Amino acid sequence: MSVLITNIGELVTNQPERDAGPDPGGPGAFAAMAGAALVIDEGRVAWTGPASRAPAADEMADADGRAVLPGFVDSHAHLVFAGERGAEFAARMAGQPYRAGGIRTTVAATRNASDDQLRANLRRLAAEMLAQGITTFECKSGYGLTVPDEARSVSIAAEFTPEVTYLGAHVVPPEFDGNPGGYVDLVCGEMLDACAPHAQWVDVFCEQGAFGRDEAAAVLAAGQAAGLRPRVHANQLTAGPGVQLAVQVGAASADHCSNLAGADVEALAGSDTVATLLPGVEFSTRHPYPDGRGLLDAGATVALATDCNPGSCFSSSMPLCIALAVREMHLTTREAVWAATAGGARALRRSDVGHLGTGARADLVMIDGPSHAYLAYRPGVPLIAAVWRAGKRVA
Ligand SMILES: [Zn+2]
């Protein structure tokens, strides 16, 4: 069953002159065409081009001049948890600072929750994301922090996404107060053994109050030895060693990047490590935004992600991230949309999503507006008109 979507006002493909056959080449630079059409077949993009030259298909949908984009790729989210921290947010807005230790509140609630409660919460958040155009998402553990609680976290996450990240090294849990080395040993040993079968990625929160450079390096090395690929929570609250470590180990991404030294920007620009910016966090913690413009100007690859989590940013809205990136980090609308689609795909080392070249998975978002710029131009307005995932209309 093939579907032709025609009369597309602007089709964002992120795939300039790279359509060459059934194997997707992966996302390229931002690219878009006006007056376009797209054919979906067998869950893949089978054809894109001018609407006037579109081939016939079994079914037809009329975009009525609206824009169609690749589905958003959210490469950073923490969705396995219980409880909520609305009161902490309100207190923060009333003047209390954000600290990494707030994670412990969610750890306590998560440990007390049943598997079914965790699963139901994740199912609700995954549906919330999909309705807002996120067709691929990464999901981290990190609120269990015991062997069984981390193991069930990655196992439940794997029911919803292939992009599962083991984040046992999120924060040192209370029972290891005064013995962080003992906790790192657990994270690198028994906990890793229990989690690795369900995960693709290993991550560590490299930050004052969480894990220092050597501890973080040990966690990443152990994860890599177990077959997991590294990514790092880096330079969120302080200009620490996280970014340099991420680049040194060849991490797919260094996430946050809110406090960078010049050498950090240079290191990112000279590497394959994607700088993943999470502006919802700065919005929700009232911290200064990362220098997205500076990273792009230096030549770094930038992704945007939600960091949806109950503490520092309880938003699953990629359009909000795009609007913030444009307004607060001085990305152009094209750069922001690219970062939320192709950039996220790069951060997950995926070539089948984040673009709409021939052969890409048919993950599409149609927005109520004639161009991608509407995502920043009309902030806070629900603009997602339709969503397809793997060729199936899902919202
Ligand atoms: Zn995070």
Tab-separated table of C-alpha atoms in Angstrom, residues 84-290:
chain	number	residue	atom	x	y	z
A	84	GLU	CA	6.778	14.375	40.111
A	85	ARG	CA	8.568	17.466	41.382
A	86	GLY	CA	6.181	20.323	40.687
A	87	ALA	CA	6.748	21.789	44.159
A	88	GLU	CA	10.521	21.784	43.618
A	89	PHE	CA	10.007	23.652	40.349
A	90	ALA	CA	7.803	26.218	42.055
A	91	ALA	CA	10.392	26.683	44.824
A	92	ARG	CA	13.119	27.115	42.215
A	93	MET	CA	11.124	29.789	40.446
A	94	ALA	CA	10.754	31.422	43.878
A	95	GLY	CA	14.529	31.648	44.161
A	96	GLN	CA	15.991	28.300	45.270
A	97	PRO	CA	18.914	27.035	43.127
A	98	TYR	CA	18.881	23.788	41.104
A	99	ARG	CA	21.260	21.093	42.340
A	100	ALA	CA	22.030	17.629	41.013
A	101	GLY	CA	20.926	16.151	44.376
A	102	GLY	CA	17.241	16.771	43.586
A	103	ILE	CA	17.457	13.587	41.536
A	104	ARG	CA	17.315	11.635	44.803
A	105	THR	CA	13.656	12.597	45.277
A	106	THR	CA	12.762	10.821	42.053
A	107	VAL	CA	15.037	7.889	42.943
A	108	ALA	CA	13.030	7.269	46.120
A	109	ALA	CA	9.698	7.412	44.256
A	110	THR	CA	10.989	5.178	41.449
A	111	ARG	CA	12.247	2.490	43.823
A	112	ASN	CA	8.819	2.424	45.486
A	113	ALA	CA	6.916	2.066	42.216
A	114	SER	CA	5.797	-1.211	40.663
A	115	ASP	CA	6.970	-2.286	37.211
A	116	ASP	CA	3.481	-1.595	35.896
A	117	GLN	CA	3.467	1.927	37.314
A	118	LEU	CA	6.804	2.696	35.660
A	119	ARG	CA	5.593	1.149	32.409
A	120	ALA	CA	2.330	3.117	32.448
A	121	ASN	CA	4.147	6.393	33.081
A	122	LEU	CA	6.570	5.716	30.239
A	123	ARG	CA	3.725	4.704	27.920
A	124	ARG	CA	1.938	7.978	28.627
A	125	LEU	CA	5.078	10.052	28.002
A	126	ALA	CA	5.936	8.154	24.808
A	127	ALA	CA	2.413	8.833	23.508
A	128	GLU	CA	2.748	12.480	24.496
A	129	MET	CA	5.985	12.701	22.509
A	130	LEU	CA	4.544	10.974	19.462
A	131	ALA	CA	1.528	13.294	19.395
A	132	GLN	CA	3.994	16.184	19.292
A	133	GLY	CA	5.969	14.774	16.404
A	134	ILE	CA	8.798	12.896	18.143
A	135	THR	CA	9.046	9.670	16.148
A	136	THR	CA	12.364	8.458	17.608
A	137	PHE	CA	13.430	8.894	21.215
A	138	GLU	CA	16.257	7.843	23.448
A	139	CYS	CA	15.446	6.803	27.010
A	140	LYS	CA	17.798	6.604	29.969
A	141	SER	CA	17.703	4.700	33.232
A	142	GLY	CA	19.158	6.455	36.250
A	143	TYR	CA	16.403	6.752	38.837
A	144	GLY	CA	16.802	3.234	40.230
A	145	LEU	CA	20.477	3.192	41.237
A	146	THR	CA	20.330	-0.352	42.612
A	147	VAL	CA	21.086	-3.426	40.510
A	148	PRO	CA	17.459	-4.602	40.277
A	149	ASP	CA	16.016	-1.095	39.869
A	150	GLU	CA	18.421	-0.132	37.083
A	151	ALA	CA	17.924	-3.502	35.390
A	152	ARG	CA	14.145	-3.144	35.341
A	153	SER	CA	14.482	0.468	34.176
A	154	VAL	CA	16.457	-0.439	31.036
A	155	SER	CA	14.289	-3.494	30.451
A	156	ILE	CA	11.059	-1.446	30.582
A	157	ALA	CA	12.606	1.279	28.409
A	158	ALA	CA	13.517	-1.344	25.801
A	159	GLU	CA	9.801	-2.163	25.432
A	160	PHE	CA	9.283	1.314	23.957
A	161	THR	CA	12.478	2.261	22.090
A	162	PRO	CA	15.643	0.635	20.740
A	163	GLU	CA	17.663	3.653	21.934
A	164	VAL	CA	18.117	2.657	25.563
A	165	THR	CA	20.837	4.203	27.697
A	166	TYR	CA	22.263	2.789	30.897
A	167	LEU	CA	22.715	5.710	33.293
A	168	GLY	CA	23.532	3.987	36.557
A	169	ALA	CA	26.021	6.835	37.050
A	170	HIS	CA	23.343	9.506	37.309
A	171	VAL	CA	24.028	10.451	40.935
A	172	VAL	CA	25.514	8.624	43.938
A	173	PRO	CA	22.549	7.163	45.857
A	174	PRO	CA	22.133	7.904	49.589
A	175	GLU	CA	23.256	4.447	50.728
A	176	PHE	CA	26.699	5.174	49.223
A	177	ASP	CA	27.145	8.557	50.928
A	178	GLY	CA	30.833	8.791	51.816
A	179	ASN	CA	31.703	5.897	49.519
A	180	PRO	CA	31.326	7.099	45.927
A	181	GLY	CA	34.104	4.750	44.820
A	182	GLY	CA	32.081	1.810	46.043
A	183	TYR	CA	29.143	2.979	43.961
A	184	VAL	CA	31.292	3.416	40.843
A	185	ASP	CA	32.508	-0.157	41.328
A	186	LEU	CA	28.896	-1.332	41.423
A	187	VAL	CA	28.002	0.695	38.310
A	188	CYS	CA	30.996	-0.773	36.451
A	189	GLY	CA	30.417	-4.294	37.718
A	190	GLU	CA	27.277	-6.109	38.769
A	191	MET	CA	24.887	-3.310	37.713
A	192	LEU	CA	26.434	-3.069	34.253
A	193	ASP	CA	26.225	-6.846	33.807
A	194	ALA	CA	22.503	-6.722	34.629
A	195	CYS	CA	21.776	-3.736	32.355
A	196	ALA	CA	23.996	-4.211	29.302
A	197	PRO	CA	21.748	-6.850	27.651
A	198	HIS	CA	18.897	-4.301	27.425
A	199	ALA	CA	20.882	-1.175	26.478
A	200	GLN	CA	22.732	0.298	23.501
A	201	TRP	CA	24.378	3.222	25.262
A	202	VAL	CA	26.236	4.067	28.462
A	203	ASP	CA	26.005	7.569	29.930
A	204	VAL	CA	27.395	9.364	32.981
A	205	PHE	CA	26.520	12.650	34.689
A	206	CYS	CA	29.998	14.221	34.817
A	207	GLU	CA	29.447	17.165	37.169
A	208	GLN	CA	30.280	18.548	40.592
A	209	GLY	CA	27.962	16.757	42.993
A	210	ALA	CA	27.698	13.775	40.634
A	211	PHE	CA	30.786	12.086	39.070
A	212	GLY	CA	34.264	13.493	38.479
A	213	ARG	CA	36.459	12.930	35.453
A	214	ASP	CA	38.186	9.726	36.547
A	215	GLU	CA	34.974	8.177	37.828
A	216	ALA	CA	33.189	9.092	34.605
A	217	ALA	CA	36.027	7.690	32.512
A	218	ALA	CA	35.853	4.405	34.445
A	219	VAL	CA	32.092	4.131	33.875
A	220	LEU	CA	32.394	4.790	30.142
A	221	ALA	CA	35.304	2.361	29.734
A	222	ALA	CA	33.424	-0.391	31.547
A	223	GLY	CA	30.334	0.256	29.420
A	224	GLN	CA	32.353	0.169	26.215
A	225	ALA	CA	33.980	-3.097	27.283
A	226	ALA	CA	30.447	-4.491	27.683
A	227	GLY	CA	29.540	-3.424	24.132
A	228	LEU	CA	27.740	-0.165	24.949
A	229	ARG	CA	28.495	3.063	23.112
A	230	PRO	CA	29.267	6.184	25.162
A	231	ARG	CA	27.466	9.492	25.589
A	232	VAL	CA	28.042	12.009	28.377
A	233	HIS	CA	26.105	14.557	30.451
A	234	ALA	CA	28.787	17.217	30.150
A	235	ASN	CA	29.388	20.788	31.286
A	236	GLN	CA	25.833	21.422	32.458
A	237	LEU	CA	26.334	23.395	35.657
A	238	THR	CA	30.095	24.028	35.571
A	239	ALA	CA	32.876	24.138	32.971
A	240	GLY	CA	34.163	20.709	34.029
A	241	PRO	CA	35.998	17.934	32.184
A	242	GLY	CA	32.922	16.275	30.635
A	243	VAL	CA	33.211	17.571	27.080
A	244	GLN	CA	36.922	16.780	26.821
A	245	LEU	CA	36.274	13.298	28.142
A	246	ALA	CA	33.399	12.764	25.702
A	247	VAL	CA	35.599	13.714	22.757
A	248	GLN	CA	38.508	11.601	24.010
A	249	VAL	CA	36.391	8.438	24.226
A	250	GLY	CA	34.636	9.130	20.909
A	251	ALA	CA	31.234	9.605	22.521
A	252	ALA	CA	28.317	9.995	20.109
A	253	SER	CA	27.318	13.134	21.959
A	254	ALA	CA	28.190	15.500	24.765
A	255	ASP	CA	24.918	16.696	26.215
A	256	HIS	CA	24.074	20.062	27.819
A	257	CYS	CA	27.296	21.971	26.923
A	258	SER	CA	25.983	24.960	28.872
A	259	ASN	CA	29.355	25.951	30.342
A	260	LEU	CA	32.095	25.599	27.739
A	261	ALA	CA	35.655	26.873	27.647
A	262	GLY	CA	37.133	27.810	24.280
A	263	ALA	CA	39.058	24.541	24.246
A	264	ASP	CA	35.793	22.622	24.701
A	265	VAL	CA	34.239	24.299	21.671
A	266	GLU	CA	37.377	23.533	19.662
A	267	ALA	CA	37.357	19.915	20.788
A	268	LEU	CA	33.722	19.476	19.750
A	269	ALA	CA	34.276	21.216	16.424
A	270	GLY	CA	37.204	18.931	15.649
A	271	SER	CA	35.375	15.705	16.473
A	272	ASP	CA	32.399	13.513	15.552
A	273	THR	CA	30.929	14.095	19.005
A	274	VAL	CA	27.621	15.919	18.627
A	275	ALA	CA	26.955	18.849	20.954
A	276	THR	CA	23.436	18.117	22.167
A	277	LEU	CA	21.768	21.218	23.548
A	278	LEU	CA	18.814	20.960	25.917
A	279	PRO	CA	17.367	24.461	26.154
A	280	GLY	CA	14.267	23.291	27.999
A	281	VAL	CA	16.568	22.760	30.976
A	282	GLU	CA	17.825	26.328	30.966
A	283	PHE	CA	14.236	27.494	30.576
A	284	SER	CA	13.093	25.397	33.544
A	285	THR	CA	16.056	26.131	35.801
A	286	ARG	CA	16.456	29.786	34.809
A	287	HIS	CA	20.091	29.200	33.907
A	288	PRO	CA	21.979	30.875	31.047
A	289	TYR	CA	21.494	29.141	27.694
A	290	PRO	CA	24.417	27.392	25.954
